[in-house]
Amino acid sequence: MIGRRRFLEALAALGVSRVLPARATDRKVRFDSYPFTLGVASGYPTPDGFVLWTRLAPRPLEPGGGLSPEPVPMRWEVAADESMKSIIFSGETTAEPAWAHSVHVEVRGLAPDRWYFYRFLAGDAVSPIGRTRTAPAAGAAVARLRFAFASCQQYEHGYYNAYQHMVADDLDLVVFLGDYLYESSVRQGYVRRHNQTAEPVALAGYRIRHALYKTDADLQSAHRIYPWIATWDDHEVDNDYANDRQEAGTPPHEFLLRRAAAYQAYYEHMPLPAAMRPHGPDMRIHTGLAWGSLASFHVLDGRQYRSHQACPSAAGRTWDVDPENCVELRDPSRTLLGKQQEAWLDQRFANSRTTWNIVAQPVLMARRDNRPGDGKLFWTDGWDGYPAARRRLLESVVARGLSNPIVIGGDVHMHFVADLKLDFDDEKSPVVASEFTGTSISSNPGRWQREWRAIRAENPHFKYLRGDQRGYVHANVSRGRFHAALIGLDTVKKPESRADVLARFVVEDGRPGPVRA
């Protein structure tokens, strides 16, 4: 274990802050250029409020965002109208240089189930006006919930035109399921380029990478129009990392320094509540959210607490593994969520009283056998690398009598629709939950599309797979059914593109398993 003093000294060397916020000053701030270049965002709606976010960065792709390292006093306002004439709440906050001049305002005391508008003011600059909403009151009868979920948006692989269609979808919120940014660049299949070729390992690099992504106008629009909830996957830090181990095999104490930098930059650029503020390399992001009596979201962290991947390659990397040659895969103690998060989730299942239960997590949960014919082959970075943990989660669903469990995920750059079972080897094993995995916003197609025909017979629990188009999933939830529209774009190689519904599936109340609509 790395000593605390040594760890804090190393954090300081990386630029990771542990400084307490300074007091706001009354000085008049003037900017040499517009400071709200990264837009505004909101998230985590509750029946009486939400989180508001922005970051001051006149020159966002420069270290420090183009600001001197001094605190900047700011004002925020919430109104009932888009013209901001009917101000309901307002207040003051401080944009601290220790947190990249970002602010996270938690507004409380509002009416449930309503839309509001907001903005920030700093010096003589005024932010764009954002729109957000509160959740319905706890236990309230709610007729519908409309949300989109998305993942995997590598900047150089394509434009974020999916968000143009999402903005027009009349949603209540957006759920993002990981790979909000990419720390690495594949250097092939570029659609748009940037000059950040080196992987970030320290705070300054992660800040600039986040700022680059946040400069995208379509992404800003989706944040400005809807509240978001989110979890992460691997690329927000490093490809295929697991707990304190990164892909390249860096010693754990060194990687935790990098993880601390990545987590802080993530917090600085997302509309997250203060309870998620990181402490060094630790940041609790798993949480719950209710939508009246209609639905509960159970948002999971699949990276921070997991066991290391089983049977890595000679180079220490994740790969496809034959379970007959990997005893580790059968170890019942292996976990993807960590023991504490597993217990937390089991208790949430036990306490849930909503009609629908949406488990929002980053990776494909259904078993995916990648070998045609005899034998099996499993990719160990997803739930297939943690079969005992997957079974424990699904057993908890059954034991707690969880109402209408729906698992949503991302990561694989393809649309998947699947039945979830306790025993994937037994065709008669009952379906206990339904899974919808969305394709990527822009990241290049996954490899499995071209292999599907050869191995389809090995995976009869999959109802649908398509990976040749980028897009997202639009979910419409009512008392009687969960309806999912799988959206595909014609292209992400141009700033604008047509979007079509590739397929529709429904899950009926009380009948687990998706059915083609």
CSV table of N, CA, C and O in Angstrom, one decimal, residues 265-344:
chain,number,residue,atom,x,y,z
A,265,ALA,N,-11.0,15.2,-13.1
A,265,ALA,CA,-11.4,15.9,-14.3
A,265,ALA,C,-12.8,15.5,-14.7
A,265,ALA,O,-13.6,16.3,-15.2
A,266,TYR,N,-13.2,14.2,-14.5
A,266,TYR,CA,-14.5,13.8,-14.8
A,266,TYR,C,-15.5,14.6,-14.0
A,266,TYR,O,-16.5,15.1,-14.5
A,267,TYR,N,-15.3,14.7,-12.7
A,267,TYR,CA,-16.2,15.4,-11.8
A,267,TYR,C,-16.3,16.9,-12.2
A,267,TYR,O,-17.3,17.5,-12.3
A,268,GLU,N,-15.1,17.5,-12.6
A,268,GLU,CA,-15.1,18.9,-13.0
A,268,GLU,C,-15.9,19.2,-14.2
A,268,GLU,O,-16.3,20.3,-14.5
A,269,HIS,N,-16.2,18.2,-15.0
A,269,HIS,CA,-16.8,18.4,-16.3
A,269,HIS,C,-18.2,17.8,-16.5
A,269,HIS,O,-18.8,17.8,-17.6
A,270,MET,N,-18.8,17.3,-15.4
A,270,MET,CA,-20.1,16.6,-15.4
A,270,MET,C,-21.0,17.2,-14.4
A,270,MET,O,-20.5,17.7,-13.3
A,271,PRO,N,-22.3,17.2,-14.6
A,271,PRO,CA,-23.3,17.8,-13.7
A,271,PRO,C,-23.6,16.8,-12.5
A,271,PRO,O,-24.7,16.2,-12.4
A,272,LEU,N,-22.6,16.6,-11.7
A,272,LEU,CA,-22.7,15.6,-10.6
A,272,LEU,C,-22.9,16.3,-9.3
A,272,LEU,O,-22.4,17.4,-9.0
A,273,PRO,N,-23.6,15.6,-8.4
A,273,PRO,CA,-23.8,16.2,-7.0
A,273,PRO,C,-22.5,16.2,-6.2
A,273,PRO,O,-21.6,15.4,-6.5
A,274,ALA,N,-22.5,17.0,-5.2
A,274,ALA,CA,-21.3,17.1,-4.3
A,274,ALA,C,-20.9,15.8,-3.7
A,274,ALA,O,-19.7,15.6,-3.4
A,275,ALA,N,-21.9,14.9,-3.4
A,275,ALA,CA,-21.6,13.6,-2.8
A,275,ALA,C,-20.7,12.8,-3.7
A,275,ALA,O,-20.1,11.8,-3.2
A,276,MET,N,-20.6,13.1,-5.0
A,276,MET,CA,-19.7,12.4,-5.9
A,276,MET,C,-18.4,13.0,-6.0
A,276,MET,O,-17.5,12.5,-6.8
A,277,ARG,N,-18.1,14.1,-5.4
A,277,ARG,CA,-16.8,14.7,-5.5
A,277,ARG,C,-15.7,13.7,-5.1
A,277,ARG,O,-15.8,13.1,-4.0
A,278,PRO,N,-14.7,13.5,-5.9
A,278,PRO,CA,-13.6,12.5,-5.6
A,278,PRO,C,-12.7,12.9,-4.5
A,278,PRO,O,-12.5,14.1,-4.1
A,279,HIS,N,-12.2,11.8,-3.8
A,279,HIS,CA,-11.2,12.0,-2.8
A,279,HIS,C,-10.0,11.1,-3.2
A,279,HIS,O,-10.0,9.9,-3.0
A,280,GLY,N,-9.0,11.8,-3.9
A,280,GLY,CA,-7.9,11.1,-4.4
A,280,GLY,C,-8.5,10.1,-5.5
A,280,GLY,O,-9.2,10.5,-6.4
A,281,PRO,N,-8.1,8.8,-5.5
A,281,PRO,CA,-8.5,7.9,-6.5
A,281,PRO,C,-9.9,7.2,-6.2
A,281,PRO,O,-10.3,6.3,-6.9
A,282,ASP,N,-10.6,7.7,-5.2
A,282,ASP,CA,-11.9,7.2,-4.8
A,282,ASP,C,-13.0,8.2,-5.2
A,282,ASP,O,-12.9,9.3,-4.8
A,283,MET,N,-14.0,7.7,-5.8
A,283,MET,CA,-15.1,8.5,-6.2
A,283,MET,C,-16.4,7.6,-6.3
A,283,MET,O,-16.5,6.8,-7.2
A,284,ARG,N,-17.3,7.8,-5.4
A,284,ARG,CA,-18.5,7.0,-5.5
A,284,ARG,C,-19.5,7.6,-6.5
A,284,ARG,O,-20.0,8.7,-6.4
A,285,ILE,N,-19.7,6.8,-7.6
A,285,ILE,CA,-20.6,7.3,-8.6
A,285,ILE,C,-21.9,6.5,-8.7
A,285,ILE,O,-22.9,6.9,-9.3
A,286,HIS,N,-21.9,5.3,-8.1
A,286,HIS,CA,-23.2,4.5,-8.2
A,286,HIS,C,-24.2,5.2,-7.3
A,286,HIS,O,-23.9,5.7,-6.2
A,287,THR,N,-25.4,5.1,-7.7
A,287,THR,CA,-26.5,5.9,-7.1
A,287,THR,C,-27.9,5.4,-7.5
A,287,THR,O,-28.0,4.5,-8.4
A,288,GLY,N,-28.9,5.9,-6.9
A,288,GLY,CA,-30.3,5.6,-7.3
A,288,GLY,C,-31.1,6.8,-7.6
A,288,GLY,O,-30.8,7.9,-7.1
A,289,LEU,N,-32.1,6.6,-8.4
A,289,LEU,CA,-33.0,7.8,-8.8
A,289,LEU,C,-34.4,7.2,-9.0
A,289,LEU,O,-34.5,6.2,-9.7
A,290,ALA,N,-35.4,7.8,-8.5
A,290,ALA,CA,-36.8,7.4,-8.6
A,290,ALA,C,-37.5,8.3,-9.5
A,290,ALA,O,-37.3,9.5,-9.5
A,291,TRP,N,-38.5,7.8,-10.2
A,291,TRP,CA,-39.4,8.6,-11.1
A,291,TRP,C,-40.8,8.3,-10.6
A,291,TRP,O,-41.6,7.5,-11.2
A,292,GLY,N,-41.2,8.9,-9.5
A,292,GLY,CA,-42.5,8.6,-8.9
A,292,GLY,C,-42.6,7.1,-8.5
A,292,GLY,O,-41.7,6.5,-8.1
A,293,SER,N,-43.8,6.6,-8.7
A,293,SER,CA,-44.0,5.1,-8.5
A,293,SER,C,-43.8,4.3,-9.8
A,293,SER,O,-44.0,3.1,-9.8
A,294,LEU,N,-43.5,5.0,-10.9
A,294,LEU,CA,-43.3,4.4,-12.2
A,294,LEU,C,-42.0,3.6,-12.3
A,294,LEU,O,-42.0,2.4,-12.8
A,295,ALA,N,-40.9,4.2,-12.0
A,295,ALA,CA,-39.6,3.6,-12.3
A,295,ALA,C,-38.5,4.0,-11.3
A,295,ALA,O,-38.6,5.1,-10.8
A,296,SER,N,-37.6,3.1,-11.2
A,296,SER,CA,-36.4,3.4,-10.4
A,296,SER,C,-35.2,3.2,-11.3
A,296,SER,O,-35.2,2.2,-12.1
A,297,PHE,N,-34.2,4.0,-11.2
A,297,PHE,CA,-32.9,3.8,-11.9
A,297,PHE,C,-31.9,3.4,-10.8
A,297,PHE,O,-31.8,4.0,-9.8
A,298,HIS,N,-31.2,2.3,-11.1
A,298,HIS,CA,-30.1,1.8,-10.2
A,298,HIS,C,-28.8,1.9,-11.1
A,298,HIS,O,-28.6,1.2,-12.0
A,299,VAL,N,-28.1,3.0,-10.8
A,299,VAL,CA,-26.9,3.3,-11.6
A,299,VAL,C,-25.6,2.7,-11.0
A,299,VAL,O,-25.3,3.0,-9.8
A,300,LEU,N,-24.9,1.9,-11.8
A,300,LEU,CA,-23.8,1.1,-11.2
A,300,LEU,C,-22.5,1.5,-11.8
A,300,LEU,O,-22.3,2.1,-12.9
A,301,ASP,N,-21.5,1.3,-11.0
A,301,ASP,CA,-20.1,1.5,-11.3
A,301,ASP,C,-19.4,0.2,-11.6
A,301,ASP,O,-19.3,-0.7,-10.6
A,302,GLY,N,-19.1,-0.1,-12.8
A,302,GLY,CA,-18.5,-1.4,-13.2
A,302,GLY,C,-17.0,-1.4,-13.3
A,302,GLY,O,-16.4,-2.4,-13.8
A,303,ARG,N,-16.3,-0.4,-12.8
A,303,ARG,CA,-14.8,-0.3,-13.0
A,303,ARG,C,-14.0,-0.2,-11.7
A,303,ARG,O,-13.0,-0.9,-11.5
A,304,GLN,N,-14.5,0.6,-10.8
A,304,GLN,CA,-13.7,1.0,-9.7
A,304,GLN,C,-13.4,-0.1,-8.7
A,304,GLN,O,-12.3,-0.1,-8.0
A,305,TYR,N,-14.4,-1.0,-8.5
A,305,TYR,CA,-14.3,-2.0,-7.5
A,305,TYR,C,-14.1,-3.4,-8.0
A,305,TYR,O,-14.1,-4.3,-7.2
A,306,ARG,N,-14.0,-3.6,-9.2
A,306,ARG,CA,-14.0,-5.0,-9.8
A,306,ARG,C,-12.7,-5.8,-9.5
A,306,ARG,O,-11.6,-5.2,-9.3
A,307,SER,N,-12.8,-7.1,-9.5
A,307,SER,CA,-11.7,-7.9,-9.5
A,307,SER,C,-10.9,-7.8,-10.8
A,307,SER,O,-11.5,-7.4,-11.8
A,308,HIS,N,-9.6,-8.0,-10.8
A,308,HIS,CA,-8.8,-7.9,-12.0
A,308,HIS,C,-9.3,-9.0,-13.0
A,308,HIS,O,-9.9,-10.0,-12.6
A,309,GLN,N,-9.2,-8.7,-14.3
A,309,GLN,CA,-9.7,-9.6,-15.3
A,309,GLN,C,-9.0,-10.9,-15.2
A,309,GLN,O,-7.8,-11.0,-14.8
A,310,ALA,N,-9.7,-12.0,-15.5
A,310,ALA,CA,-9.2,-13.4,-15.4
A,310,ALA,C,-8.3,-13.7,-16.5
A,310,ALA,O,-8.5,-13.3,-17.7
A,311,CYS,N,-7.2,-14.5,-16.2
A,311,CYS,CA,-6.4,-15.1,-17.2
A,311,CYS,C,-6.0,-14.1,-18.3
A,311,CYS,O,-6.3,-14.3,-19.5
A,312,PRO,N,-5.3,-13.0,-18.0
A,312,PRO,CA,-4.9,-12.1,-19.0
A,312,PRO,C,-3.9,-12.7,-20.0
A,312,PRO,O,-3.3,-13.7,-19.7
A,313,SER,N,-3.7,-12.0,-21.1
A,313,SER,CA,-2.7,-12.5,-22.1
A,313,SER,C,-1.3,-12.4,-21.6
A,313,SER,O,-1.1,-11.8,-20.6
A,314,ALA,N,-0.4,-12.9,-22.4
A,314,ALA,CA,1.0,-12.8,-21.9
A,314,ALA,C,1.5,-11.4,-21.8
A,314,ALA,O,2.4,-11.0,-21.0
A,315,ALA,N,0.8,-10.5,-22.6
A,315,ALA,CA,1.2,-9.0,-22.5
A,315,ALA,C,0.4,-8.3,-21.4
A,315,ALA,O,0.5,-7.1,-21.2
A,316,GLY,N,-0.4,-9.1,-20.6
A,316,GLY,CA,-1.2,-8.5,-19.6
A,316,GLY,C,-2.5,-7.9,-20.0
A,316,GLY,O,-3.1,-7.2,-19.2
A,317,ARG,N,-3.0,-8.2,-21.2
A,317,ARG,CA,-4.2,-7.6,-21.7
A,317,ARG,C,-5.4,-8.5,-21.7
A,317,ARG,O,-5.3,-9.7,-21.6
A,318,THR,N,-6.6,-7.9,-21.7
A,318,THR,CA,-7.8,-8.6,-21.8
A,318,THR,C,-8.0,-9.2,-23.2
A,318,THR,O,-7.6,-8.6,-24.2
A,319,TRP,N,-8.5,-10.4,-23.2
A,319,TRP,CA,-8.7,-11.1,-24.5
A,319,TRP,C,-9.8,-12.1,-24.4
A,319,TRP,O,-10.5,-12.3,-23.3
A,320,ASP,N,-10.1,-12.9,-25.5
A,320,ASP,CA,-11.1,-13.9,-25.5
A,320,ASP,C,-10.4,-15.2,-24.8
A,320,ASP,O,-9.3,-15.6,-25.2
A,321,VAL,N,-11.2,-15.8,-23.9
A,321,VAL,CA,-10.6,-16.8,-23.1
A,321,VAL,C,-11.5,-18.1,-23.2
A,321,VAL,O,-12.7,-18.0,-23.1
A,322,ASP,N,-10.9,-19.2,-23.3
A,322,ASP,CA,-11.6,-20.5,-23.2
A,322,ASP,C,-11.8,-20.9,-21.8
A,322,ASP,O,-10.8,-21.0,-21.0
A,323,PRO,N,-13.0,-21.0,-21.3
A,323,PRO,CA,-13.3,-21.2,-19.9
A,323,PRO,C,-12.7,-22.5,-19.4
A,323,PRO,O,-12.4,-22.6,-18.2
A,324,GLU,N,-12.5,-23.5,-20.3
A,324,GLU,CA,-11.9,-24.7,-19.8
A,324,GLU,C,-10.4,-24.6,-19.5
A,324,GLU,O,-9.9,-25.4,-18.7
A,325,ASN,N,-9.8,-23.5,-20.0
A,325,ASN,CA,-8.4,-23.3,-19.7
A,325,ASN,C,-8.2,-22.1,-18.7
A,325,ASN,O,-7.1,-21.7,-18.6
A,326,CYS,N,-9.3,-21.7,-18.1
A,326,CYS,CA,-9.1,-20.5,-17.2
A,326,CYS,C,-9.9,-20.8,-15.9
A,326,CYS,O,-11.1,-20.5,-15.8
A,327,VAL,N,-9.3,-21.4,-14.9
A,327,VAL,CA,-9.9,-21.8,-13.7
A,327,VAL,C,-10.4,-20.5,-13.0
A,327,VAL,O,-11.5,-20.6,-12.3
A,328,GLU,N,-9.7,-19.4,-13.1
A,328,GLU,CA,-10.1,-18.2,-12.5
A,328,GLU,C,-11.6,-17.8,-12.8
A,328,GLU,O,-12.3,-17.2,-11.9
A,329,LEU,N,-12.0,-18.0,-14.0
A,329,LEU,CA,-13.4,-17.7,-14.4
A,329,LEU,C,-14.4,-18.3,-13.5
A,329,LEU,O,-15.5,-17.8,-13.3
A,330,ARG,N,-14.1,-19.5,-12.9
A,330,ARG,CA,-15.1,-20.2,-12.1
A,330,ARG,C,-15.0,-19.8,-10.6
A,330,ARG,O,-15.7,-20.4,-9.7
A,331,ASP,N,-14.1,-18.9,-10.2
A,331,ASP,CA,-13.9,-18.5,-8.8
A,331,ASP,C,-15.2,-17.7,-8.4
A,331,ASP,O,-15.5,-16.6,-8.9
A,332,PRO,N,-15.9,-18.2,-7.4
A,332,PRO,CA,-17.1,-17.6,-7.0
A,332,PRO,C,-16.9,-16.3,-6.3
A,332,PRO,O,-17.9,-15.5,-6.1
A,333,SER,N,-15.7,-16.0,-5.8
A,333,SER,CA,-15.5,-14.7,-5.1
A,333,SER,C,-15.2,-13.5,-6.0
A,333,SER,O,-15.2,-12.4,-5.6
A,334,ARG,N,-15.1,-13.8,-7.3
A,334,ARG,CA,-14.8,-12.7,-8.3
A,334,ARG,C,-16.0,-11.8,-8.4
A,334,ARG,O,-17.1,-12.2,-8.4
A,335,THR,N,-15.7,-10.5,-8.5
A,335,THR,CA,-16.8,-9.5,-8.5
A,335,THR,C,-16.6,-8.5,-9.5
A,335,THR,O,-15.4,-8.1,-9.8
A,336,LEU,N,-17.6,-8.0,-10.2
A,336,LEU,CA,-17.5,-6.8,-11.1
A,336,LEU,C,-17.9,-5.5,-10.4
A,336,LEU,O,-17.3,-4.5,-10.7
A,337,LEU,N,-18.7,-5.6,-9.4
A,337,LEU,CA,-19.2,-4.4,-8.7
A,337,LEU,C,-18.5,-4.2,-7.4
A,337,LEU,O,-18.6,-3.0,-6.9
A,338,GLY,N,-17.9,-5.2,-6.9
A,338,GLY,CA,-17.4,-5.1,-5.5
A,338,GLY,C,-18.4,-5.5,-4.5
A,338,GLY,O,-19.6,-5.3,-4.7
A,339,LYS,N,-18.0,-6.0,-3.4
A,339,LYS,CA,-18.9,-6.6,-2.4
A,339,LYS,C,-19.8,-5.5,-1.8
A,339,LYS,O,-21.0,-5.8,-1.7
A,340,GLN,N,-19.3,-4.4,-1.5
A,340,GLN,CA,-20.2,-3.3,-0.9
A,340,GLN,C,-21.2,-2.8,-1.9
A,340,GLN,O,-22.4,-2.6,-1.5
A,341,GLN,N,-20.9,-2.7,-3.2
A,341,GLN,CA,-21.9,-2.2,-4.2
A,341,GLN,C,-22.9,-3.3,-4.4
A,341,GLN,O,-24.1,-3.0,-4.6
A,342,GLU,N,-22.4,-4.6,-4.4
A,342,GLU,CA,-23.4,-5.7,-4.6
A,342,GLU,C,-24.4,-5.7,-3.5
A,342,GLU,O,-25.6,-5.9,-3.7
A,343,ALA,N,-24.0,-5.5,-2.2
A,343,ALA,CA,-24.9,-5.5,-1.1
A,343,ALA,C,-25.8,-4.3,-1.2
A,343,ALA,O,-27.0,-4.4,-0.9
A,344,TRP,N,-25.3,-3.1,-1.6
A,344,TRP,CA,-26.1,-1.9,-1.8
A,344,TRP,C,-27.2,-2.2,-2.8
A,344,TRP,O,-28.4,-1.8,-2.6
